[in-house]
């Protein structure tokens, strides 16, 4: 790494030249992959003979109940990896460590959100052996409540250890979990239950967030009471709800349907043999937004997913036995699945888990936690990094962060200013940063530096992971020359790739395998520089990335038009200094509806209720009409320009925004 001191206020000037940060000799010497040449050799072999490469790692990394016979059976777009093999994910994450030194090592260090009166948050530590016991017990609770192999289970929980326990318990008995982020509404919970036909829901009486309580159980009650168009219950497949006591406040318990987690434990013992699962048995479904329609249930299966999560976690974070690793994501997102639960546990890594927000009760929450537990690896998102930058260096520098040795970033492109700040102020100039590009669909990291090998440049996720062959192509699917923008595609299947969209094979094919022939289409725009580094530009479809969360514009639009005052809506992104993108909605009202001052807020709340607080718009603008092409398509490009143009001053509840829209739309036609 460069030894030159970098003053934080001088960062901008340094960015005029693209700086390259080489791994330090010490870091490389101890790393799993210790030089660029070594990486290149491994990568070349891996893409020349991918099956050989993946077979070798599948044998070395995973514990099999029955060995696989065939590495890959590929008939586009259907992949089957490690055919004929059997294994259990919870056994790979937990049983594997029993009887070794790792059994009594901390698997999960959990810290709860501090109380409103300033009392510190609760702390709990689970060793691998303890976690194994809790997972076995809860797996028995699931069984006792009727869950069988292949059944779907919705997990709607706060960031507590029980979220990981419930996930692993599902895998132990072969149930398919679908975690729903706590920031989603009752309607979203009901839609997901309906889509996957879930039999059981695991939730809690509530979760803490910035001193408030998120009423998770209440949302589940509401979800289970929502009717569909035909008058039946939308979530009618649910038979049981298991409720974790977290906040202790009173919740309604429906007789015969709802049971308490802690009471159920009294009826079970702690022995539970791991189910024998085929390599391709469904492991989990995770809903994510697409450019059209309702969220898609992305399906991941057992062996390939686990191998991807484990191997990337080991090499990208260069994990060692004594690391204390902290990924700040929520388990409701794919990052929490692969890099809080499955990857780290499968590698025997000590993982920190935190329940609350980064600025509660004060702006130094993260740095306190790092100092307290001597965290060595921190994995967080650019949106958080930009907020820390804004709050000022002092919150960070007052803490001893000398334990950190590696930093990671995920979720959106990291702007070079934020990269430099992260590097200098958080990493003390000594920690490499792994900027990791991947998606819910990819299951694990596909483009990222290997910290002991790859020279870093701020703002790029750099080079492909082993076995991964990305390319930047034009509309015809042909590779474009270096330094030319295009679509990012992946040319070869990889083990942790999605296996489909739950219940909708046609949409799977259409979304991912039809845009560019013979390749997986990522939906991202990209450019490769002269060194072959991949610079992700962002989504090129109608998906927004707001504070690292994927939001489909179509979903927000249909939430808006479900409000009685709204005639039509178009939703676009606007660059936002903190969140990356902000949600801007252009709305036309029904005839006779008055654009009264409270209506904008009412519409924002309405979207919050329909989809969840994560999708609440930043800005609602009224228009008399939306600009359309002659064929009636909304001109989003134009709206994007208007949204990111000069701030419209004055009384924003008037229709002045419209005149801009109208004028521009005329000139465009
Ligand atoms: C974006 C999150 C640039 C990208 C793991 C992708 C990134 C979408 C990066 C997937 C990165 C994620 N650099 N862009 N390092 N990481 N993205 O499914 O647009 O929530 O397609 O998965 O986030 O978001 P998802």
XYZ file of C-alpha atoms and ligand atoms in Angstrom:
694
model
C 0.000 0.000 0.000
C 1.124 3.555 -0.551
C 2.760 5.030 2.526
C 2.093 8.621 1.477
C -0.111 10.351 4.035
C -3.402 11.552 2.641
C -5.191 14.418 4.343
C -8.904 13.817 4.325
C -9.690 17.302 3.058
C -7.212 16.825 0.253
C -8.833 13.729 -1.155
C -10.436 15.390 -4.132
C -7.177 16.599 -5.609
C -5.683 13.132 -5.355
C -8.446 11.734 -7.461
C -7.356 13.631 -10.497
C -4.909 10.855 -11.151
C -6.121 7.303 -10.780
C -4.029 5.930 -7.989
C -3.099 2.329 -7.740
C -2.760 0.761 -4.308
C -0.557 -2.310 -4.364
C -0.972 -4.919 -1.632
C 1.688 -4.575 1.052
C 4.407 -7.231 1.229
C 3.246 -8.342 4.664
C -0.342 -8.721 3.601
C 0.555 -10.650 0.470
C 2.978 -12.915 2.268
C 0.237 -14.184 4.589
C -2.609 -14.200 2.059
C -4.328 -17.204 0.461
C -3.472 -15.787 -2.966
C -0.360 -13.670 -2.652
C 0.400 -12.109 -6.045
C -1.238 -10.870 -9.206
C 0.643 -13.493 -11.183
C -0.680 -16.240 -8.912
C -4.215 -14.919 -9.303
C -3.903 -14.737 -13.096
C -2.603 -18.263 -13.300
C -5.409 -19.608 -11.128
C -8.059 -17.628 -12.996
C -6.855 -18.725 -16.405
C -6.884 -22.366 -15.362
C -10.288 -21.926 -13.760
C -11.979 -20.598 -16.876
C -10.170 -22.929 -19.245
C -11.269 -25.990 -17.351
C -14.075 -24.778 -15.107
C -15.447 -28.217 -14.302
C -12.093 -29.445 -13.149
C -11.573 -26.322 -11.088
C -14.995 -26.448 -9.402
C -14.833 -30.199 -8.792
C -11.537 -29.798 -6.981
C -12.911 -27.087 -4.716
C -16.235 -28.829 -4.147
C -14.325 -31.846 -2.840
C -11.925 -29.802 -0.729
C -14.373 -27.295 0.747
C -17.575 -29.236 1.343
C -18.439 -32.213 3.550
C -20.473 -34.653 1.436
C -22.904 -37.285 2.650
C -22.566 -38.868 -0.765
C -20.029 -37.821 -3.407
C -21.276 -36.240 -6.632
C -21.001 -38.074 -9.957
C -21.092 -35.266 -12.484
C -19.795 -31.731 -12.021
C -22.128 -29.836 -14.335
C -25.133 -30.611 -16.419
C -25.826 -27.492 -18.460
C -28.722 -27.012 -20.778
C -29.215 -23.309 -21.045
C -30.742 -21.810 -18.966
C -30.928 -24.763 -16.562
C -27.802 -25.655 -14.591
C -27.320 -28.660 -12.369
C -24.110 -28.700 -10.389
C -22.523 -31.620 -8.569
C -25.170 -34.041 -9.778
C -25.726 -37.132 -7.655
C -24.123 -35.652 -4.541
C -25.752 -35.286 -1.157
C -24.894 -32.921 1.687
C -26.499 -30.794 4.371
C -25.791 -27.088 4.721
C -26.187 -26.900 8.511
C -23.865 -29.892 8.873
C -21.285 -28.061 6.759
C -21.623 -24.935 8.896
C -21.838 -26.550 12.328
C -21.392 -30.320 12.731
C -18.197 -30.071 10.753
C -16.588 -28.186 13.637
C -17.696 -30.490 16.444
C -14.763 -32.358 17.901
C -12.287 -29.782 16.570
C -10.744 -26.726 18.237
C -13.276 -24.575 16.414
C -16.208 -26.107 18.338
C -15.576 -23.867 21.328
C -14.660 -20.789 19.340
C -17.161 -17.924 19.052
C -19.294 -18.406 15.947
C -21.606 -15.478 16.516
C -20.986 -12.417 18.670
C -24.231 -10.526 18.842
C -24.869 -7.054 20.155
C -28.381 -5.697 20.557
C -29.390 -2.110 20.084
C -28.698 0.063 23.151
C -31.809 1.016 25.141
C -33.386 4.473 24.876
C -32.197 5.373 28.371
C -28.593 4.809 27.361
C -28.190 1.354 28.877
C -25.849 -0.676 26.690
C -27.278 -3.239 24.311
C -27.567 -6.854 25.312
C -24.644 -9.081 24.360
C -24.657 -12.751 23.472
C -21.952 -15.054 22.221
C -22.592 -18.479 20.688
C -19.780 -20.907 20.133
C -20.053 -23.256 17.148
C -21.081 -26.047 19.550
C -23.769 -23.887 21.178
C -25.087 -22.724 17.842
C -25.255 -26.342 16.717
C -27.388 -27.183 19.744
C -29.770 -24.260 19.224
C -30.157 -25.074 15.543
C -30.964 -28.709 16.308
C -33.525 -27.685 18.907
C -35.238 -25.207 16.642
C -35.204 -27.681 13.763
C -37.178 -29.977 16.064
C -39.586 -27.124 16.818
C -40.184 -26.682 13.096
C -40.813 -30.405 12.709
C -43.156 -30.407 15.696
C -45.149 -27.713 13.946
C -45.558 -29.703 10.795
C -42.674 -28.512 8.621
C -41.317 -31.177 6.255
C -38.626 -31.408 3.603
C -39.399 -29.018 0.747
C -41.909 -26.905 2.718
C -41.466 -23.144 2.545
C -40.914 -21.141 5.740
C -41.047 -17.346 5.915
C -38.612 -15.723 8.340
C -39.576 -12.165 9.302
C -37.259 -11.330 12.155
C -35.051 -8.572 13.543
C -31.256 -8.857 13.445
C -30.996 -11.306 16.311
C -29.098 -14.615 16.509
C -32.404 -16.443 16.196
C -32.593 -15.245 12.577
C -29.442 -17.246 11.774
C -30.635 -20.127 13.958
C -33.956 -20.296 12.116
C -32.251 -20.225 8.708
C -29.879 -23.023 9.652
C -32.700 -25.008 11.272
C -34.596 -24.931 7.977
C -31.570 -26.230 6.124
C -31.148 -28.986 8.699
C -34.522 -30.530 7.895
C -34.539 -29.572 4.229
C -37.174 -26.837 4.485
C -36.781 -23.879 2.126
C -36.497 -20.534 3.900
C -37.494 -17.184 2.556
C -36.281 -14.327 4.697
C -38.298 -11.125 4.442
C -36.484 -7.962 5.496
C -38.101 -6.269 8.523
C -38.467 -3.045 6.522
C -41.170 -4.615 4.349
C -44.875 -4.133 5.000
C -47.684 -6.565 5.827
C -48.737 -6.468 2.171
C -45.232 -7.478 1.040
C -45.169 -10.295 3.593
C -48.552 -11.539 2.329
C -47.453 -11.345 -1.323
C -44.361 -13.414 -0.583
C -46.267 -16.008 1.439
C -48.732 -16.282 -1.388
C -46.087 -16.566 -4.069
C -44.118 -19.354 -2.422
C -47.035 -21.031 -0.618
C -45.359 -20.872 2.785
C -46.659 -23.175 5.488
C -45.124 -21.500 8.517
C -43.925 -18.021 9.511
C -41.269 -17.305 12.119
C -41.437 -13.777 13.507
C -40.969 -11.879 16.776
C -43.080 -9.660 18.990
C -41.006 -6.793 17.609
C -37.557 -5.542 16.763
C -35.682 -2.476 18.005
C -34.752 0.236 15.553
C -33.443 3.639 16.638
C -35.185 3.398 19.964
C -38.509 2.479 18.402
C -40.151 -0.901 18.009
C -40.872 -2.434 14.611
C -44.165 -4.338 15.112
C -43.252 -7.489 13.206
C -45.890 -9.786 14.728
C -48.589 -7.184 14.164
C -47.533 -6.978 10.503
C -47.780 -10.757 10.213
C -51.280 -10.669 11.755
C -52.252 -8.025 9.204
C -50.637 -9.986 6.371
C -52.576 -13.101 7.272
C -55.844 -11.130 7.154
C -55.374 -9.612 3.669
C -57.874 -10.798 1.079
C -57.161 -11.313 -2.605
C -59.364 -10.124 -5.451
C -61.470 -13.284 -5.313
C -62.252 -12.668 -1.655
C -60.110 -15.476 -0.243
C -57.178 -15.008 2.100
C -53.987 -14.144 0.219
C -51.724 -15.959 2.677
C -53.999 -18.947 3.232
C -51.258 -21.561 3.098
C -49.896 -20.534 6.501
C -50.761 -23.011 9.237
C -48.514 -21.921 12.076
C -46.685 -18.816 13.310
C -43.743 -19.199 15.691
C -43.179 -16.024 17.704
C -39.875 -15.105 19.291
C -40.020 -12.951 22.415
C -37.673 -10.045 21.831
C -39.180 -6.797 23.122
C -41.609 -8.277 25.641
C -44.500 -6.059 24.651
C -47.921 -7.577 24.304
C -48.941 -9.167 21.022
C -52.022 -11.028 19.931
C -51.589 -14.808 19.839
C -54.153 -16.601 17.702
C -55.168 -19.830 19.366
C -54.185 -22.931 17.442
C -52.072 -20.917 14.993
C -49.505 -18.940 16.987
C -46.945 -20.481 19.325
C -44.077 -18.984 21.342
C -40.554 -19.969 20.348
C -39.394 -20.340 23.987
C -42.403 -22.469 24.973
C -41.928 -24.788 22.019
C -38.335 -25.417 23.057
C -39.624 -27.090 26.216
C -41.042 -29.929 24.152
C -37.996 -30.810 22.082
C -34.554 -32.252 22.651
C -31.303 -31.206 21.095
C -30.729 -34.152 18.819
C -31.597 -33.718 15.192
C -29.852 -35.601 12.417
C -29.133 -33.420 9.383
C -31.388 -34.344 6.461
C -29.719 -35.856 3.406
C -30.195 -33.263 0.694
C -29.400 -33.525 -2.993
C -26.937 -31.019 -4.422
C -29.766 -29.386 -6.328
C -32.362 -29.394 -3.522
C -33.806 -25.902 -3.117
C -32.113 -24.119 -0.214
C -33.782 -20.724 -0.082
C -35.896 -18.240 -1.966
C -35.103 -14.568 -1.682
C -37.377 -11.984 -3.236
C -35.810 -9.150 -5.161
C -37.086 -6.378 -7.372
C -37.022 -6.544 -11.126
C -37.806 -4.027 -13.825
C -41.382 -5.196 -14.194
C -44.128 -6.555 -11.996
C -43.931 -7.996 -8.519
C -40.653 -9.043 -6.894
C -39.125 -12.260 -8.166
C -38.459 -15.212 -5.892
C -34.812 -15.957 -6.641
C -34.116 -19.621 -6.021
C -30.803 -20.954 -4.761
C -29.937 -24.592 -4.267
C -27.730 -26.505 -1.885
C -24.242 -27.487 -3.041
C -23.392 -24.825 -5.613
C -24.605 -21.981 -3.450
C -22.694 -23.160 -0.405
C -19.506 -23.652 -2.382
C -19.776 -20.154 -3.858
C -20.460 -18.500 -0.502
C -17.692 -20.421 1.255
C -14.927 -20.065 -1.317
C -15.521 -16.372 -2.005
C -15.719 -15.605 1.704
C -12.433 -17.405 2.281
C -10.490 -15.833 -0.592
C -12.032 -12.355 -0.967
C -11.876 -11.655 2.773
C -8.719 -13.693 3.035
C -10.036 -15.157 6.279
C -7.765 -16.610 8.904
C -8.524 -18.537 12.067
C -8.161 -15.574 14.372
C -10.263 -13.082 12.416
C -13.211 -11.287 13.948
C -15.316 -10.531 10.925
C -18.219 -8.124 10.779
C -20.660 -7.761 7.911
C -23.107 -4.962 8.692
C -25.841 -6.070 6.275
C -29.241 -7.309 7.385
C -29.956 -11.033 7.031
C -33.010 -9.987 5.025
C -30.740 -9.310 2.040
C -28.537 -11.689 0.126
C -25.405 -10.189 1.668
C -26.651 -11.312 5.068
C -27.331 -14.807 3.742
C -23.966 -15.391 2.090
C -21.679 -13.265 4.249
C -23.182 -13.269 7.755
C -24.511 -16.808 7.886
C -23.437 -19.369 5.290
C -19.975 -18.270 4.086
C -18.488 -17.369 7.483
C -19.905 -20.346 9.401
C -18.808 -22.772 6.693
C -15.310 -21.321 7.103
C -15.373 -21.472 10.907
C -15.080 -17.683 11.139
C -16.138 -15.619 14.164
C -18.833 -13.285 13.000
C -20.186 -10.140 14.666
C -23.879 -9.363 14.284
C -25.464 -6.060 15.325
C -29.135 -5.350 15.693
C -29.399 -1.585 15.350
C -28.643 1.426 13.184
C -25.179 2.978 12.672
C -26.237 6.264 14.277
C -28.062 5.041 17.331
C -27.674 6.298 19.984
C -24.742 8.187 18.465
C -22.843 8.384 15.220
C -19.996 6.209 16.440
C -21.910 2.970 16.960
C -19.839 1.035 14.403
C -16.510 2.248 15.689
C -17.440 1.388 19.275
C -18.286 -2.138 18.206
C -15.052 -2.542 16.251
C -13.025 -1.300 19.202
C -14.910 -3.463 21.700
C -14.642 -6.774 19.839
C -11.342 -6.055 18.082
C -12.941 -6.551 14.676
C -10.377 -7.351 11.986
C -12.550 -7.331 8.837
C -15.373 -4.873 8.191
C -17.788 -5.347 5.278
C -20.265 -2.517 4.730
C -21.985 -0.421 2.045
C -21.012 2.819 0.267
C -24.201 4.508 1.437
C -23.124 3.985 5.054
C -19.587 5.136 4.270
C -20.881 8.380 2.754
C -23.003 9.018 5.847
C -19.966 8.479 8.109
C -17.982 10.912 5.957
C -20.670 13.506 6.395
C -20.820 13.063 10.169
C -17.119 13.866 10.366
C -13.819 12.106 11.074
C -13.885 12.736 14.830
C -16.543 10.068 15.482
C -14.180 7.545 13.928
C -10.770 8.706 15.054
C -11.652 8.847 18.740
C -11.775 5.036 18.694
C -8.947 2.544 18.489
C -9.483 0.788 15.178
C -6.019 -0.703 14.973
C -7.467 -4.236 14.948
C -8.825 -3.727 11.409
C -6.808 -5.348 8.638
C -9.256 -5.507 5.730
C -12.272 -3.497 4.570
C -15.047 -4.459 2.181
C -17.737 -2.651 0.227
C -20.890 -3.940 -1.445
C -24.235 -2.949 -2.894
C -23.494 -0.139 -5.319
C -20.533 1.496 -6.987
C -18.326 3.161 -4.395
C -17.373 6.666 -5.451
C -13.618 7.331 -5.272
C -14.036 10.051 -2.600
C -15.781 7.597 -0.308
C -13.197 4.923 -1.128
C -10.333 7.235 -0.168
C -12.023 8.295 3.040
C -12.755 4.681 4.008
C -9.171 3.766 3.251
C -7.579 6.578 5.181
C -9.887 7.397 8.083
C -11.308 3.954 8.859
C -8.482 1.795 7.566
C -5.669 4.044 8.790
C -4.136 3.787 5.301
C -3.068 0.200 5.960
C -6.145 -1.911 5.059
C -6.881 -3.078 1.525
C -10.471 -2.487 0.374
C -12.319 -5.233 -1.441
C -15.044 -3.652 -3.570
C -17.245 -6.658 -4.245
C -19.704 -6.788 -7.133
C -22.483 -9.353 -7.125
C -26.260 -9.767 -6.974
C -29.022 -11.694 -5.240
C -29.056 -13.827 -8.384
C -25.337 -14.581 -8.420
C -25.434 -15.953 -4.850
C -21.844 -14.986 -4.186
C -19.244 -12.388 -5.158
C -18.309 -12.516 -8.868
C -16.051 -9.488 -9.350
C -13.696 -8.359 -6.614
C -10.057 -7.893 -5.762
C -8.264 -10.641 -3.887
C -6.641 -8.485 -1.234
C -3.194 -10.073 -1.263
C -2.991 -10.121 -5.044
C -4.905 -7.378 -6.815
C -3.630 -3.804 -7.081
C -6.589 -1.598 -6.152
C -8.006 1.466 -7.864
C -10.660 3.464 -6.021
C -14.070 2.988 -7.618
C -13.659 -0.345 -9.396
C -14.518 -3.862 -8.292
C -11.424 -4.813 -10.359
C -11.193 -8.401 -11.661
C -13.330 -11.547 -11.857
C -13.356 -14.140 -9.123
C -11.951 -17.560 -9.993
C -14.098 -19.527 -12.422
C -16.063 -16.432 -13.435
C -16.041 -15.083 -16.979
C -17.683 -11.644 -17.229
C -17.687 -9.582 -20.391
C -18.876 -6.134 -21.485
C -20.935 -6.388 -24.666
C -22.944 -4.239 -27.069
C -26.600 -4.633 -27.997
C -25.729 -7.395 -30.423
C -23.939 -9.308 -27.671
C -20.467 -8.680 -29.083
C -17.618 -7.817 -26.765
C -16.817 -4.090 -26.905
C -13.272 -2.716 -26.936
C -11.634 -1.627 -23.688
C -12.822 1.686 -22.254
C -16.162 1.428 -24.026
C -19.425 1.212 -22.128
C -21.755 -1.755 -22.562
C -23.831 -4.389 -20.838
C -22.253 -6.640 -18.272
C -22.864 -10.321 -18.948
C -21.454 -13.562 -17.523
C -20.394 -16.003 -20.205
C -20.284 -19.267 -18.286
C -22.504 -20.801 -15.604
C -21.088 -20.784 -12.051
C -22.066 -22.972 -9.089
C -23.862 -20.361 -6.940
C -25.946 -18.950 -9.780
C -29.700 -18.734 -9.297
C -31.546 -21.817 -10.495
C -34.688 -19.978 -11.397
C -37.510 -17.722 -10.318
C -39.849 -19.590 -7.997
C -42.822 -20.804 -9.989
C -41.945 -18.884 -13.135
C -39.423 -20.570 -15.462
C -40.508 -18.425 -18.411
C -39.728 -15.206 -16.577
C -36.361 -16.631 -15.527
C -35.439 -17.322 -19.124
C -36.812 -14.024 -20.332
C -35.107 -11.871 -17.696
C -31.656 -13.393 -17.604
C -31.068 -15.491 -20.705
C -32.781 -13.661 -23.561
C -31.098 -10.258 -23.626
C -27.714 -11.528 -24.808
C -27.561 -14.898 -26.502
C -25.799 -17.625 -24.555
C -25.005 -15.380 -21.592
C -26.403 -14.413 -18.229
C -27.538 -10.777 -18.350
C -26.814 -8.865 -15.155
C -28.871 -5.723 -15.820
C -25.781 -3.610 -15.067
C -23.886 -1.234 -17.314
C -20.112 -1.520 -17.241
C -16.793 -0.530 -18.773
C -13.477 -2.381 -18.712
C -10.374 -0.231 -18.461
C -6.968 -0.770 -20.049
C -5.985 -3.182 -17.270
C -9.148 -5.197 -17.723
C -10.695 -3.812 -14.520
C -14.485 -3.744 -14.475
C -16.070 -0.371 -13.621
C -19.748 -0.918 -12.873
C -21.856 2.048 -13.882
C -25.118 0.896 -12.302
C -28.412 -0.581 -13.427
C -29.476 -0.109 -17.014
C -32.961 -1.471 -16.439
C -35.771 0.098 -14.434
C -34.348 -0.980 -11.131
C -33.086 1.657 -8.713
C -30.428 1.272 -6.097
C -31.479 3.365 -3.123
C -29.064 3.172 -0.203
C -27.935 -0.223 -1.481
C -31.509 -1.562 -1.679
C -32.928 -2.711 -4.982
C -36.240 -1.053 -5.727
C -38.227 -1.749 -8.888
C -39.781 1.404 -10.324
C -42.753 -0.647 -11.578
C -43.540 -1.768 -8.036
C -43.542 1.765 -6.671
C -45.659 2.922 -9.600
C -48.296 0.298 -8.981
C -48.299 1.143 -5.263
C -48.923 4.798 -6.171
C -51.766 4.101 -8.580
C -53.450 1.955 -5.954
C -54.106 5.221 -4.053
C -57.605 6.595 -4.802
C -56.278 10.064 -5.763
C -53.690 8.912 -8.296
C -54.361 8.498 -12.009
C -50.881 7.739 -13.279
C -47.363 7.566 -11.895
C -43.811 7.328 -13.173
C -40.889 6.669 -10.875
C -37.258 7.468 -11.665
C -33.963 7.766 -9.824
C -32.076 10.944 -9.072
C -28.431 10.961 -7.999
C -28.212 11.398 -4.248
C -25.101 12.260 -2.328
C -25.826 9.855 0.510
C -28.074 7.146 -0.852
C -26.578 6.864 -4.328
C -30.011 7.243 -5.846
C -33.191 8.831 -4.508
C -36.716 7.855 -5.535
C -38.549 10.599 -7.418
C -42.188 10.061 -8.352
C -44.111 12.015 -10.974
C -47.804 11.691 -10.330
C -50.934 12.816 -12.147
C -54.053 13.070 -10.055
C -57.542 11.943 -10.901
C -59.861 14.623 -12.224
C -61.311 16.677 -9.436
C -58.652 15.701 -6.898
C -57.040 18.707 -5.321
C -53.259 18.701 -4.927
C -53.564 19.736 -1.298
C -50.420 20.265 0.780
C -50.690 17.037 2.736
C -51.128 14.825 -0.299
C -47.462 14.381 -1.137
C -46.766 13.054 2.306
C -49.868 10.921 2.188
C -48.621 9.300 -1.009
C -45.196 8.690 0.492
C -46.811 6.988 3.486
C -49.063 5.020 1.178
C -46.079 3.505 -0.642
C -44.547 2.765 2.754
C -47.654 0.862 3.679
C -47.923 -0.983 0.382
C -44.303 -2.065 -0.006
C -42.560 -1.044 3.201
C -40.557 1.860 4.626
C -37.560 0.919 2.407
C -39.454 2.037 -0.685
C -40.876 5.295 0.669
C -40.285 7.934 -2.048
C -37.933 10.826 -1.404
C -39.804 13.191 -3.616
C -43.319 13.298 -5.071
C -44.072 15.781 -7.857
C -47.440 16.466 -9.367
C -47.925 16.855 -13.096
C -50.967 17.455 -15.250
C -49.745 14.813 -17.656
C -46.714 12.590 -18.034
C -44.518 13.022 -21.088
C -45.068 10.144 -23.471
C -43.845 9.018 -26.812
C -46.351 8.701 -29.653
C -46.679 5.035 -28.858
C -47.691 5.961 -25.327
C -44.505 4.969 -23.501
C -43.531 7.176 -20.613
C -40.349 9.049 -21.448
C -38.327 8.042 -18.429
C -35.076 9.417 -19.719
C -36.673 12.822 -19.799
C -38.150 12.471 -16.348
C -34.756 11.399 -15.061
C -33.270 14.597 -16.419
C -35.976 16.662 -14.827
C -35.615 14.805 -11.550
C -31.877 15.403 -11.387
C -32.026 18.945 -12.764
C -32.072 22.135 -10.753
C -34.194 21.971 -7.650
C -37.599 23.454 -8.261
C -38.031 26.152 -5.668
C -41.154 27.590 -4.093
C -44.414 25.915 -3.365
C -43.866 22.406 -4.620
C -47.470 21.428 -4.123
C -48.470 23.550 -7.122
C -48.290 22.138 -10.593
C -45.252 24.107 -11.673
C -43.255 20.902 -12.200
C -45.697 20.101 -14.935
C -44.891 23.047 -17.136
C -41.310 21.795 -17.309
C -42.452 18.324 -18.199
C -44.877 19.556 -20.805
C -42.399 21.856 -22.491
C -39.687 19.255 -22.660
C -42.035 16.602 -23.876
C -43.220 18.805 -26.719
C -39.718 19.571 -27.852
C -38.817 15.893 -27.803
C -41.654 14.823 -30.015
C -25.319 -3.253 -7.550
C -26.335 -7.007 -3.578
C -21.254 -1.615 -8.155
C -25.433 -3.701 -8.992
C -25.116 -7.894 -3.332
C -26.104 -5.045 -8.882
C -22.840 -2.977 -7.214
C -27.043 -4.834 -7.720
C -21.868 -3.551 -6.375
C -27.394 -6.103 -6.994
C -20.517 -3.053 -6.459
C -23.782 -4.502 -5.998
N -20.275 -2.098 -7.369
N -22.523 -2.026 -8.104
N -19.536 -3.503 -5.682
N -22.481 -4.489 -5.630
N -24.019 -3.585 -6.945
O -29.289 -8.043 -5.640
O -26.234 -2.782 -9.697
O -29.283 -6.378 -3.735
O -26.786 -5.432 -10.049
O -27.248 -7.677 -4.382
O -26.355 -3.926 -6.849
O -28.138 -5.837 -5.830
P -28.580 -7.004 -4.865
